[in-house]
Structure formats: C-alpha cells, structure tokens
Coordinates of C-alpha atoms in Angstrom, one line a residue:
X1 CA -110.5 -160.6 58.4
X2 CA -112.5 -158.0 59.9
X3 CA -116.1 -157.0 58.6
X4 CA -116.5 -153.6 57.3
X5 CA -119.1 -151.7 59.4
X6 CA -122.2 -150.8 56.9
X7 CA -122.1 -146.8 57.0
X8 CA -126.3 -147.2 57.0
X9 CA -128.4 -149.7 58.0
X10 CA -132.2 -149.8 58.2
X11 CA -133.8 -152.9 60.2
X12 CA -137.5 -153.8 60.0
X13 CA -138.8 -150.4 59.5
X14 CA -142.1 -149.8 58.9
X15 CA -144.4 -146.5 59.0
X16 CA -148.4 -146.6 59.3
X17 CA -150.5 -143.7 58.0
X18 CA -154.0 -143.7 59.8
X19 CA -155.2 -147.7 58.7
X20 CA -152.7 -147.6 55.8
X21 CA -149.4 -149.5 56.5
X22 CA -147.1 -147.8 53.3
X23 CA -143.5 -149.6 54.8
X24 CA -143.7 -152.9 56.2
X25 CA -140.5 -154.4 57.9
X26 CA -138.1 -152.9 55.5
X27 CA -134.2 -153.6 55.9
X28 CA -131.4 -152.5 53.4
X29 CA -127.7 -151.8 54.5
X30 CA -125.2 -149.5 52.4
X31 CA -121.6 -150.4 52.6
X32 CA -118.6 -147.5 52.3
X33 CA -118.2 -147.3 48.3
X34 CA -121.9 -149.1 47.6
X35 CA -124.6 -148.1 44.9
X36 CA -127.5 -149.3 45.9
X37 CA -130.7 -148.6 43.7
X38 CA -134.0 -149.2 45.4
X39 CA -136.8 -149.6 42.3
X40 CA -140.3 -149.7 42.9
X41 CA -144.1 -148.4 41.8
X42 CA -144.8 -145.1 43.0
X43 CA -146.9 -145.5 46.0
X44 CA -144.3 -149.2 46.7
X45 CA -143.1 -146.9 49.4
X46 CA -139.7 -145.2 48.3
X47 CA -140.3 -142.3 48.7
X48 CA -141.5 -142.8 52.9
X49 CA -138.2 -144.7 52.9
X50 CA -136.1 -141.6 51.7
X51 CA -138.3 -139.3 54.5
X52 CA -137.2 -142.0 57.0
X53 CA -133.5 -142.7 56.0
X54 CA -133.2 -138.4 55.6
X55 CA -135.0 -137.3 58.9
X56 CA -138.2 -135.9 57.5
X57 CA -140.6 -138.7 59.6
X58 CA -139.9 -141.6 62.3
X59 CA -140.9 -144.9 61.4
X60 CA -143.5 -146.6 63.7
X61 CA -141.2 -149.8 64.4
X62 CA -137.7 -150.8 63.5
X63 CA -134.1 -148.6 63.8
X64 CA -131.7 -146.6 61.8
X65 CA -128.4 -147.2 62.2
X66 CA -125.2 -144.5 60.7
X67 CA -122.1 -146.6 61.3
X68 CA -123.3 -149.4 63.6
X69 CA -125.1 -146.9 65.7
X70 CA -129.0 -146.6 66.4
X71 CA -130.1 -143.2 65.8
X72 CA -133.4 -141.3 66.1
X73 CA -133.3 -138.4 63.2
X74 CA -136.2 -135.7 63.9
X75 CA -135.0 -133.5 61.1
X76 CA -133.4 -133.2 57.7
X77 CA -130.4 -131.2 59.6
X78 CA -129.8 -133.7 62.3
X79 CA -129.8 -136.4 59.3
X80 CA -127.1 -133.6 57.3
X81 CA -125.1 -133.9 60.9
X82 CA -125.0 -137.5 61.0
X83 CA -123.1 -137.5 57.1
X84 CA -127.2 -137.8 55.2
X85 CA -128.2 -135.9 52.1
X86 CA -130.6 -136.1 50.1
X87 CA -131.7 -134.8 46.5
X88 CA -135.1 -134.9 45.3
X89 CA -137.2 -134.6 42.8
X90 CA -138.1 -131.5 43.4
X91 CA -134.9 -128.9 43.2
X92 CA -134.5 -126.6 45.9
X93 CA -131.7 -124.2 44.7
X94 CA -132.9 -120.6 45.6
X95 CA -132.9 -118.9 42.6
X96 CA -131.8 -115.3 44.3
X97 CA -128.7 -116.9 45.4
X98 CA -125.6 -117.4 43.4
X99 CA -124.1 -120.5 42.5
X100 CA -121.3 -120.3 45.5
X101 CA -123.8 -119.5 47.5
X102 CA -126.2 -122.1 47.3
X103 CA -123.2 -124.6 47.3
X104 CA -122.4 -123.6 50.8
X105 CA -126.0 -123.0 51.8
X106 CA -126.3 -123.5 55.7
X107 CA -122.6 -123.8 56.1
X108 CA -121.5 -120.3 54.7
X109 CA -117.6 -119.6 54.9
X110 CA -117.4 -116.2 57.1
X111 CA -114.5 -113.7 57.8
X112 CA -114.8 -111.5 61.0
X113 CA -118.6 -112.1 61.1
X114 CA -119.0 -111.3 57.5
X115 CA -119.6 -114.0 54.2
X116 CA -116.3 -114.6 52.7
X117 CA -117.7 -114.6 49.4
X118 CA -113.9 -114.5 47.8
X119 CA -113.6 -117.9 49.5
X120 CA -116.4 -119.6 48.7
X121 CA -116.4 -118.4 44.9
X122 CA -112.9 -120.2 44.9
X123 CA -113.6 -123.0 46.6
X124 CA -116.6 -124.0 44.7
X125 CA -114.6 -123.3 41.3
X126 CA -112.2 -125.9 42.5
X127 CA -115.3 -128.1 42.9
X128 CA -117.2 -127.8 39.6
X129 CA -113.9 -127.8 38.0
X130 CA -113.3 -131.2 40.0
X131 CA -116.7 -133.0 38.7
X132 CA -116.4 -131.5 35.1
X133 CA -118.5 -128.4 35.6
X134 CA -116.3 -126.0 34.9
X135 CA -118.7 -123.9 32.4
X136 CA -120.5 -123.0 35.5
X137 CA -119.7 -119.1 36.7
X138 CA -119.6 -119.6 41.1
X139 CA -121.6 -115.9 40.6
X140 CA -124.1 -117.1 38.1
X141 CA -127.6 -116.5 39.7
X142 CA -130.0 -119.7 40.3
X143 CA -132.7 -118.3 38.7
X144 CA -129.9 -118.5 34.9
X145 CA -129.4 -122.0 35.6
X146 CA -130.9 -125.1 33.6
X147 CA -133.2 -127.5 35.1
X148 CA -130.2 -130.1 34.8
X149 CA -127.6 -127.7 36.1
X150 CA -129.6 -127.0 39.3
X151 CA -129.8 -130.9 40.0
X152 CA -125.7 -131.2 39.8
X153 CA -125.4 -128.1 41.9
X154 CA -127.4 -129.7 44.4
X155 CA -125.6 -132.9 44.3
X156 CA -122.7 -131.4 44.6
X157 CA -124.4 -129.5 47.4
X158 CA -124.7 -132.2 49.5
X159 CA -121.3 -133.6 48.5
X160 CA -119.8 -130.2 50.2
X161 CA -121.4 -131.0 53.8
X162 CA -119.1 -134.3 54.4
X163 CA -122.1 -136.7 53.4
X164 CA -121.5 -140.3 54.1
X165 CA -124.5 -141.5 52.5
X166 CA -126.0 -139.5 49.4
X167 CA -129.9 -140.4 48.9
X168 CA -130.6 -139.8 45.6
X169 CA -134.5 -139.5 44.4
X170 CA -134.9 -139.8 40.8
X171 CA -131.6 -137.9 39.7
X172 CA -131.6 -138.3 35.9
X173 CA -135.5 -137.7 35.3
X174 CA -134.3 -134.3 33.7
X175 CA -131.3 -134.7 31.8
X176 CA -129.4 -135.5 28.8
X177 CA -128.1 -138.9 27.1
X178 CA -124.6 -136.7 27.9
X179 CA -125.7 -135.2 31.6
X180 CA -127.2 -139.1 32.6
X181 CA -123.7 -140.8 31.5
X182 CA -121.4 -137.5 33.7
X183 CA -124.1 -138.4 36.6
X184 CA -123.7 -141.8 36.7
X185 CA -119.2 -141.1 36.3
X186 CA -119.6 -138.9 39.2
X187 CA -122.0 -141.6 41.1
X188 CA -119.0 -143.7 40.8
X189 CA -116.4 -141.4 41.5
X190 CA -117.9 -140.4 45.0
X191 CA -118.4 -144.2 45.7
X192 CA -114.8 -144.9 44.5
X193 CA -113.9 -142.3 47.4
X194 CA -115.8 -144.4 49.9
X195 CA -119.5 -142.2 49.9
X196 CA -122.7 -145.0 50.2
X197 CA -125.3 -144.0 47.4
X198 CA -128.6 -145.1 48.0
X199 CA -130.1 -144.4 44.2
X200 CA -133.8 -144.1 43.7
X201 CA -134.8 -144.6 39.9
X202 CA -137.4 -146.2 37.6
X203 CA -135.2 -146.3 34.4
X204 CA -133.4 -150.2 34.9
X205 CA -131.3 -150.1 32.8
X206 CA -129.2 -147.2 34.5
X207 CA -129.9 -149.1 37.6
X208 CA -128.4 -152.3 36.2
X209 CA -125.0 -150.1 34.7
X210 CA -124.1 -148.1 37.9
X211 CA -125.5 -150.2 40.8
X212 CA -123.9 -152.6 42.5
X213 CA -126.8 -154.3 44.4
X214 CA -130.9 -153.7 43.9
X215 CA -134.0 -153.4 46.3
X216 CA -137.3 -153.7 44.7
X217 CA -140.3 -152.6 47.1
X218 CA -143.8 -153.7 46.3
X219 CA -146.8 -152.6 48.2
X220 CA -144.8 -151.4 51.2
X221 CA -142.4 -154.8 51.8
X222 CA -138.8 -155.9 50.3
X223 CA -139.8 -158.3 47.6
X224 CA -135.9 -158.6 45.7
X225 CA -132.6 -157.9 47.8
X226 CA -129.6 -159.1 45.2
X227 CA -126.4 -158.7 43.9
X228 CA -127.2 -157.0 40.3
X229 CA -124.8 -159.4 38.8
X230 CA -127.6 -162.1 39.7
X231 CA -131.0 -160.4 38.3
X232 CA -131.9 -159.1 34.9
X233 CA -134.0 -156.3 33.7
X234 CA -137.2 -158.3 32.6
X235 CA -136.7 -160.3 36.0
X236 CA -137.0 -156.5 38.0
X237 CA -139.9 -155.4 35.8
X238 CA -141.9 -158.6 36.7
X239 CA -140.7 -158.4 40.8
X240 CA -141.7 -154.4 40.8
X241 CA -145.0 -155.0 39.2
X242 CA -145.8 -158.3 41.0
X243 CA -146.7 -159.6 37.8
X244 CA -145.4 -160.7 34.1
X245 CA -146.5 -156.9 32.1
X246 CA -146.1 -157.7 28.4
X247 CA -145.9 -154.7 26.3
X248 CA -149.1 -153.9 24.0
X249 CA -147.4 -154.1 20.8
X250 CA -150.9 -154.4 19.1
X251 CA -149.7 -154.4 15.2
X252 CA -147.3 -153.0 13.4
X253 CA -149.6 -151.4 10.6
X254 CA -150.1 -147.4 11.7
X255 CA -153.2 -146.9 13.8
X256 CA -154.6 -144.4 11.1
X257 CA -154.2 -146.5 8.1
X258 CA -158.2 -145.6 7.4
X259 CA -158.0 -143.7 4.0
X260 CA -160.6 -141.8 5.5
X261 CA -158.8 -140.3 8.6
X262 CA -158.8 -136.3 8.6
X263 CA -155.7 -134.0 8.4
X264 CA -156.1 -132.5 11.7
X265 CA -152.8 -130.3 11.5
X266 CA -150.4 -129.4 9.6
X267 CA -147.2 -127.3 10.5
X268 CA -144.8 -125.5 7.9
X269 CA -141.3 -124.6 9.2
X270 CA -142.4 -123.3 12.1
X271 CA -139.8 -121.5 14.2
X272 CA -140.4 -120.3 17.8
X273 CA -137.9 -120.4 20.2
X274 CA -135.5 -123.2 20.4
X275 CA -137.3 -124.8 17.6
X276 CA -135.8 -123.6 14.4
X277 CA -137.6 -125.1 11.3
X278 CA -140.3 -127.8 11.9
X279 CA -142.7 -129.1 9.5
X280 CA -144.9 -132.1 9.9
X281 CA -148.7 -132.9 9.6
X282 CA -151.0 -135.2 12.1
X283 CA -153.8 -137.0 10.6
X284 CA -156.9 -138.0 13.2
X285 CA -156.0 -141.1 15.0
X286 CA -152.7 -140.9 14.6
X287 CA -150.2 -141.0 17.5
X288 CA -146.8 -138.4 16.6
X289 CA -143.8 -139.2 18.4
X290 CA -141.3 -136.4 18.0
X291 CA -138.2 -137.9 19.7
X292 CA -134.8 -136.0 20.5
X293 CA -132.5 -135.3 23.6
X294 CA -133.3 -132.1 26.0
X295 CA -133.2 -128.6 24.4
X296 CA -133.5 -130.0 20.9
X297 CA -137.0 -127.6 21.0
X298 CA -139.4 -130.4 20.9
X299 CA -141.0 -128.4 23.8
X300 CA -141.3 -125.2 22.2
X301 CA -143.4 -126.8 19.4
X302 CA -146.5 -127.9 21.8
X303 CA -146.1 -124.6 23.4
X304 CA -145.9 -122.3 20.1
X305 CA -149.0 -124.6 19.1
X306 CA -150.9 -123.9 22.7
X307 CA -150.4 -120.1 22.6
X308 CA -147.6 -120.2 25.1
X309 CA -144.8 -119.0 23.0
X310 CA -144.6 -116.5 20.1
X311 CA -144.1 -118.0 16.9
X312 CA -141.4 -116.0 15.1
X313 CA -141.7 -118.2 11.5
X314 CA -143.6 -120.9 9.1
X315 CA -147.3 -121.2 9.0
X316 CA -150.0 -123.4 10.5
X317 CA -153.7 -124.9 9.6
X318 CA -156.5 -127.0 11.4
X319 CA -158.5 -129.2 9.6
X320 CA -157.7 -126.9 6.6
X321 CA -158.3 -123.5 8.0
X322 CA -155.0 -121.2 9.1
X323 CA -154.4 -121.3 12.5
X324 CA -152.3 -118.8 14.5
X325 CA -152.1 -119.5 18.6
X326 CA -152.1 -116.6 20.3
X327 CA -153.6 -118.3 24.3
X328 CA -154.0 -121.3 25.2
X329 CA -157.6 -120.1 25.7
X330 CA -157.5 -119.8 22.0
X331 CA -156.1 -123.2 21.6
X332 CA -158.7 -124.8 23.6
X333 CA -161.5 -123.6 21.8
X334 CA -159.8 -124.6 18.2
X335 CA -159.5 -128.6 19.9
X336 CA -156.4 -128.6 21.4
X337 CA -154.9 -129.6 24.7
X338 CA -151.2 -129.6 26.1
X339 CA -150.3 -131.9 28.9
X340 CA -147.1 -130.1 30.3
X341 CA -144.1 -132.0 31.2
X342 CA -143.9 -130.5 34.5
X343 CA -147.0 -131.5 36.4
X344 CA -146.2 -130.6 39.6
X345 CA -145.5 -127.2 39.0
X346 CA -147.6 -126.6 36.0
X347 CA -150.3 -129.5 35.8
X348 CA -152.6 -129.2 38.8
X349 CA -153.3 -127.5 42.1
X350 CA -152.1 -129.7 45.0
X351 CA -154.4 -128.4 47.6
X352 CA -157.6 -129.3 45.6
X353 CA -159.2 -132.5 45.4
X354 CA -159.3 -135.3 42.4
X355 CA -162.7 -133.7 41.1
X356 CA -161.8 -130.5 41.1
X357 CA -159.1 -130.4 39.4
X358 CA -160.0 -132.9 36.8
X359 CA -163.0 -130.4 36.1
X360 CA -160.8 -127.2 36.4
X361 CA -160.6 -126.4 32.3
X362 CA -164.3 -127.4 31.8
X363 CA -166.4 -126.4 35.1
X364 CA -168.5 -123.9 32.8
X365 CA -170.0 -126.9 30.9
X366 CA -170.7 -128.0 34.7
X367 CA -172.3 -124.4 35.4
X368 CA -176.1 -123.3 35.5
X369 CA -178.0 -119.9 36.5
X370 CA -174.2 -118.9 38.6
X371 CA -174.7 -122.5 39.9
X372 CA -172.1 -125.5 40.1
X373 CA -173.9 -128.7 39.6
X374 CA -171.6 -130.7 41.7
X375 CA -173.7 -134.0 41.6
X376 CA -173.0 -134.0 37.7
X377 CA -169.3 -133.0 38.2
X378 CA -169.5 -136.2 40.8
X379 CA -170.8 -139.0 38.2
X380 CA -168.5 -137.6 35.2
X381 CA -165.7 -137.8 37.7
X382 CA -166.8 -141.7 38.7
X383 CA -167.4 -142.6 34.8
X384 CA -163.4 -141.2 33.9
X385 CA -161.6 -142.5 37.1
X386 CA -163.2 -146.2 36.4
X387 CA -162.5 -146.0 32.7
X388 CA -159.0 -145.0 33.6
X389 CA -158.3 -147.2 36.7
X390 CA -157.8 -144.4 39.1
X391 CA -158.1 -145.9 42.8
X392 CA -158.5 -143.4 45.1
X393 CA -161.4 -141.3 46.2
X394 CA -162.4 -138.3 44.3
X395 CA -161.8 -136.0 47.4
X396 CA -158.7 -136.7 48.0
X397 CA -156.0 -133.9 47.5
X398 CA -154.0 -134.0 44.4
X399 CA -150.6 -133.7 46.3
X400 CA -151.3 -137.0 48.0
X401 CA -151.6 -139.3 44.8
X402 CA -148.6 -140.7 43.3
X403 CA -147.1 -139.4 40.2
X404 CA -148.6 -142.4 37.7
X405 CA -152.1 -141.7 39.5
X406 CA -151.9 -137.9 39.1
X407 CA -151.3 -137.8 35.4
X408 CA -154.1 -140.3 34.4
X409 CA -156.1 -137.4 36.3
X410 CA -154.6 -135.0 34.0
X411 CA -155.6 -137.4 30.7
X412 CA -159.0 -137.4 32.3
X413 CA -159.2 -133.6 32.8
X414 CA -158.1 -133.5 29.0
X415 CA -160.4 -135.5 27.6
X416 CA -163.6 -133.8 29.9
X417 CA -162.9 -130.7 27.8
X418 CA -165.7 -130.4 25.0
X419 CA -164.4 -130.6 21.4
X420 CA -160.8 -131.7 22.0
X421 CA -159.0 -133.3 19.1
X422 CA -155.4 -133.0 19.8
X423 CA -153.5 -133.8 22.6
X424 CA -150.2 -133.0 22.8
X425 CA -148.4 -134.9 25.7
X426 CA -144.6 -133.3 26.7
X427 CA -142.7 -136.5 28.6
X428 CA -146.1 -138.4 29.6
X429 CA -144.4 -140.9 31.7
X430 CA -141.5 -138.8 33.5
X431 CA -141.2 -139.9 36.9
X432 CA -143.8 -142.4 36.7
X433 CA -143.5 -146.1 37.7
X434 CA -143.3 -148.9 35.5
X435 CA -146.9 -150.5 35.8
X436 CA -148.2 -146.9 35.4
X437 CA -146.1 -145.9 32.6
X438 CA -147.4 -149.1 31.0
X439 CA -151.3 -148.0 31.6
X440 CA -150.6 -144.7 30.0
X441 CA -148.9 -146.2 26.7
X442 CA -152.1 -148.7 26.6
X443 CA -154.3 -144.9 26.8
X444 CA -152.6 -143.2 24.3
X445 CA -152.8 -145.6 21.5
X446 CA -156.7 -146.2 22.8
X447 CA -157.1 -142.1 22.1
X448 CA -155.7 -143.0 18.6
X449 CA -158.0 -145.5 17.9
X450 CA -160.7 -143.6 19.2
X451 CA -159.8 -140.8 16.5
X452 CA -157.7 -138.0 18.6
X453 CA -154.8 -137.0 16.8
X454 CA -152.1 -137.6 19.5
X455 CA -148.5 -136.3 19.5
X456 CA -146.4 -137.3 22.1
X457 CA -142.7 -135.8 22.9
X458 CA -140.2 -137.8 25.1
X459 CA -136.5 -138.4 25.3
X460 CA -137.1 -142.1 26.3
X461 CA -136.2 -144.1 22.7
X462 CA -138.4 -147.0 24.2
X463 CA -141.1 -144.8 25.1
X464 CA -141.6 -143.3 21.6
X465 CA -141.3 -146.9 20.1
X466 CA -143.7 -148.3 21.9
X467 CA -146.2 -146.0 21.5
X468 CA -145.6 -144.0 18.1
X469 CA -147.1 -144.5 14.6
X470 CA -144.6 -142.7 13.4
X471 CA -141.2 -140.8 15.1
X472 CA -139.7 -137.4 14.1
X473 CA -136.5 -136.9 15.4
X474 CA -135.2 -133.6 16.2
X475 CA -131.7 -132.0 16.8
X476 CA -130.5 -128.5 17.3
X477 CA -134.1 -127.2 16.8
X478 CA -134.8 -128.9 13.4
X479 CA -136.4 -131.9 11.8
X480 CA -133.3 -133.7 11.1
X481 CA -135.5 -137.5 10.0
X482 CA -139.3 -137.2 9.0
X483 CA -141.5 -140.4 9.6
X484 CA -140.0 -143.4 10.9
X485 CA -142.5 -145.8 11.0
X486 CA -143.6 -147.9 13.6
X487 CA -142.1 -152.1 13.2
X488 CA -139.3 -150.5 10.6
X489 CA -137.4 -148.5 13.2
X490 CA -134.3 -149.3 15.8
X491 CA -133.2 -147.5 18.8
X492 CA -130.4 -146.8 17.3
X493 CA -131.4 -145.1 14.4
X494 CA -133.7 -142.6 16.4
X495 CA -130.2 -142.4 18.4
X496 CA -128.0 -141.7 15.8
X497 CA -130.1 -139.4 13.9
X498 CA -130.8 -137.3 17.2
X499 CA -127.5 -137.1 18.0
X500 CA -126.9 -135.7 14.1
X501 CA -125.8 -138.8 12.5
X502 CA -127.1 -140.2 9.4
X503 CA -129.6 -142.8 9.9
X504 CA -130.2 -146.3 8.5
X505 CA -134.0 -146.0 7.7
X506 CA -135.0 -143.9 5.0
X507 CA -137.6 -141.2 5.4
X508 CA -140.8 -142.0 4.5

C-alpha cells in the first residue's frame, strides 16, 4: 500500500527571540483531507508557529516541508505560491473594495489589460452560493460587511488561490452559535475535497467536534500529539495548562446577598440601537451576566450606558439619582468604566508601554504643577501588576504581550481610575487562553466581593455560568428571561431562551 505523502510537514523547528527560545523542536504533519487543531496558552508559541508555517519569519533550526519537499518561505506570497493561507485574527478585508474584489485580491481576473469585473462578480457568486453565502451581494462594499461576514470572505479568500493547506487562527472568536456550526461544515467540506487545515483555537470543545488529531504547545515544545478519538477535553485543559486548573466555583449563594449592598443602577426599557427594551438593576457587589448570541444588542447596552451611543428610549438612575450618558467622559466621572470587546483596536495603544497605558485614563491624578510624577506612576504600576500576576516588565510595549496578559492590563487601568464602581466588561475572555481566562473569572468575582457592581456580557454559556450571580438572557434586542440565578441554572436553558424558546427555570 503506498503512504500518502503529508501535504505539510514541520520537523524540529524552533525560533529564538534575543535570550528567549518561544518554539522549541516543534514537529506536526498535515495529511490531504486532515483537521488538525493546535491548542495552547497564548505566549505557548502558536502564533510564531503560524508566522513560520505562512512565511512571515524563518525558524532558527529545523525545515518545512509542502509535499515531501524542504522549502525556505521568506514571505506570505511565496507561502500563497507554495498552496499556504492563512487567516488571522485580525481581518484584513479592505473595506474600499467590494466583495469580488477582495475575493480575487492579488489574483484579479483582467480582459485586454483591464479588471474583468463582470467575471469576477460571477465567479464569486458561484462561490458564496457554493459555501451557503448567498445573501452576500459580490458589489457590497467591505466597509457594509459584518465582523463575521468579513472572516468567511476571507476564508473563502484563501480558498480561491488553490490553497493546499488553510492556517486558520482563531476563526470562530466572532461568530454566532449558527456562523460557528456553517464554519466548522465548510472546514469539513474543504477537507472532504482533500485541503489540510491546520486550526488554531482555544474553545475545545469545537476542537474535539471538527478535528481529527490535536497538538497542544506549552511553553514553546509539543507536549500532546494524538488522535482526538484518544484524549478528552479535561485531559487537554490539564496538558495546555501544565497543571490540574479546577474552576473557582466558590458557593452557590449570590455574592451580594448582604442586605446592605447598594443599588448602584437601575435601567428601565432602555432602547438604543440594537437593544430594543431592556430593564434590569445591579446592586454593589454583584456580578451581571447578560448572556445572548451576537447582535442580540448586549453591546449597545454598555455603550448607551458609557456615552457611546444615543439612547432613543426608557430611563436610567445611579445610586438613586437620574443618569443620562452623554460621553464616556461623563461616564467616568459618574463611576463607570467599559472594557470594550475589541481590545486591539479599541483597548490600548500598541506602541506604548505597560505603564502608560495602564495610566492613560487617570495620568491627571498622576500630574503636579504641569509635571508627570513618573516614580509614583512606577510603584502604582508594580503594586497592580503583582496583585494581578502580570509578568512582564512595565516598559514593554503593549503590542508584544499576549492577549490574556494585555487585558489584565486593561482590569488594572480600570481599576487605577478614582471613584469607579461599575465595570462593565463586553467578551472579557475573547481570544484569551485557558489558564488566563481562568485568572480573569477568579478577578471578577474578587471585584464583586470587593463591592464593584460588575456586569459582564459574553456569548460563552460557560463563561457567564461560571462567573455570574445572576444571567439575563437577551434575544432580538430584548430581555426575553430576567435573573437566573447562579447553582439553579443549565446551559441549556440560557440556550433555549437565547435562541427564543421557553425556558425551564422560572424568573426570579
């Protein structure tokens, strides 16, 4: 019988950074019609595994091999010639460009000299329509597209240069229940034509359903290589974090059960825009899960409440007194804070260091006579990365942290700002590795029990169980189940009532 050649191979790569070895004799092979998903901490070295695999850097030892031939990649587009692409995180879909044309981006259909737009509108029609995309016009702009939508167009992207091997980095950090089950058909669709997916992720479980064998990376080094018939989701969470993590449960009572504990907020049927009629009240040291799939207008709430969109209906007060959000200058001096979903692009400034941008919202308390005392802004910045387990120096530049790492920054900027007393946290853990993600649960319900009022939005069921008192769950821009409480609730009643079914818990 003869042995399928592996369409890529990697053989004892490994890549040093100054003193810091980040790969260390890493080998993985993709056969034709292979998932494989490589799981890891950020900062375990995936992501300097995609930039070696895709062209972006040369390791420092070991080979690459396309088809059981070494090859030396210096580029992205020498990778794209040899059958790689890649999709990251972060989209690149030009939003000046239509559809069609970013689909045939750097391979543009001409016609004496000239685009053949008429040809590439049709062709990429017949390839939406072909992965179930068919709602999307070939002359919509970039700029009128989703986040979701952009990462399918860029999949698909890559599919329309002849890929062999498809690198996938984080693929479903942005999408629906529905987009994250048509993602994960069309990963093994383009495997059941014979394409090798290599399929970066920290959510397991849609490891464990689409993959067909697992790589776990710890500190730089291959610590699990197997089938995924032979491991098990608590068996990858203990091999990624080198270590057995048991989820802080704490009790099922509320955090805030003190008769004493302050209404901090209180919304009536507040509309702004996808968010249609929401009502609910926070107490202090209570932690808020609103729970519900994307565009559900979870979102638009903490931004109506930090001054970033108009409110259009209902009525809000703080501690008592009305409260109508016109900044988010305004917000911060009335005690709140918004953490937004989109760190990267909103959350920080990459160029600057740790300390500065930890201390960007409250440098004034840091100012005297025109002066910055940067000594003081030094020892605050010490006292907040020790209590939160941040490992890295204070100088270095935000854009070289890992994405657990830069959002406890962003809890500690929050939390430097005088007078805070909500914090409102959109998708806290997107992104983020599982021993991170674990950290940040253990912090928010420590700001509960220190007395913040804390509400938290995410799409992960699991994440808003773990660390909720108690869940709202919207759908279609309204409060469709008030207060589930924390030890009375299943996943699959926040499930069914997000998804506009009828719940088996009653409201509270």
């Amino acid at each position: 019988m003869l042995r399928m050649v592996p369409l890529l191979e990697v053989h004892g790569v490994s890549k040093v950074y100054g003193n810091t070895r980040v790969l260390n004799q890493v080998s993985l092979k993709v056969e034709p019609g292979e998932i494989l998903a490589v799981l890891g901490h950020n900062g375990a070295g995936k992501s300097t595994l995609i930039k070696l695999i895709s062209g972006v850097e040369l390791p420092n030892e070991g080979s690459v091999l396309i088809q059981g031939k070494r090859v030396i990649m210096t580029s992205p587009l020498e990778a794209h010639k040899l059958g790689i692409g890649c999709v990251y995180q972060e989209l690149h879909v030009i939003d000046g460009l239509t559809v069609a044309q970013n689909l045939f981006l750097g391979h543009e259909k001409t016609k004496k000299g000239l685009l053949d737009m008429q040809a590439m509108r049709h062709e990429s029609r017949t390839l939406l329509e072909s992965f179930g995309l068919s709602d999307l016009d070939p002359d919509s702009l970039g700029k009128e597209l989703s986040h979701p939508q952009k990462q399918m167009i860029e999949i698909l992207a890559a599919i329309n240069m002849q890929i062999k091997v498809l690198l996938l980095d984080e693929p479903t950090s942005s999408l629906t229940l529905g987009e994250v089950d048509r993602l994960l058909d069309l990963m093994r669709l383009l495997a059941k034509k014979g394409l090798g997916i290599i399929f970066i992720t920290h959510k397991l479980k849609e490891a464990l359903a689409v993959s067909d064998h697992v790589t776990v990376l710890r500190n730089g080094s291959v610590v699990l290589a197997d089938h995924v018939n032979n491991v098990h989701e608590e068996q990858l969470v203990e091999y990624i974090a080198g270590k057995r993590l048991v989820e802080n449960t704490e009790s099922n009572v509320s955090a805030h059960s003190d008769d004493s504990s302050e209404e901090l907020l209180q919304v009536s049927h507040l509309s702004s825009g996808k968010a249609l009629d929401a009502s609910f009240t926070l107490q202090s040291g209570q932690v808020l899960g609103i729970y519900g799939l994307v565009g559900a207008g979870r979102t638009d709430i903490l931004k109506a409440l930090f001054g970033l969109e108009q409110i259009t209906g209902g009525t809000i007060t703080m501690s008592g007194q009305p409260y109508v959000p016109k900044t988010p200058t305004q917000a911060l001096a009335a005690g709140l804070y918004y953490l937004t979903e989109d760190r990267k692009v909103d959350g920080f400034i990459p160029g600057l260091s740790v300390a500065l941008n930890m201390v960007l919202p409250s440098l004034a308390a840091f100012e005297q006579n025109g002066m910055i005392k940067f000594r003081q802004i030094a020892a605050k910045v010490e006292t907040f990365m020790r209590s939160l387990n941040i490992q890295v120096d204070r100088e270095t530049p935000m854009a070289n942290l890992s994405g657990g790492t830069q959002q406890k920054v962003l809890f500690a900027r929050a939390l430097l700002v005088p007078g805070i007393k909500i914090l409102m946290l959109d998708e806290p853990t997107k992104g983020i590795d599982i021993g991170s993600k674990t950290e940040i649960h253990s912090l928010i319900r420590q700001l509960g029990r220190e007395g913040y009022g804390v509400i938290v939005v995410s799409s992960e069921v699991e994440e808003i169980m773990a660390v909720s008192d108690r869940i709202l769950v919207m759908a279609s821009g309204r409060m469709v189940e008030n207060y589930f409480l924390r030890g009375q609730t299943e996943e699959a009643d926040l499930l069914r009532a997000a998804l506009g079914g009828k719940s088996r818990v009653q409201s509270a």
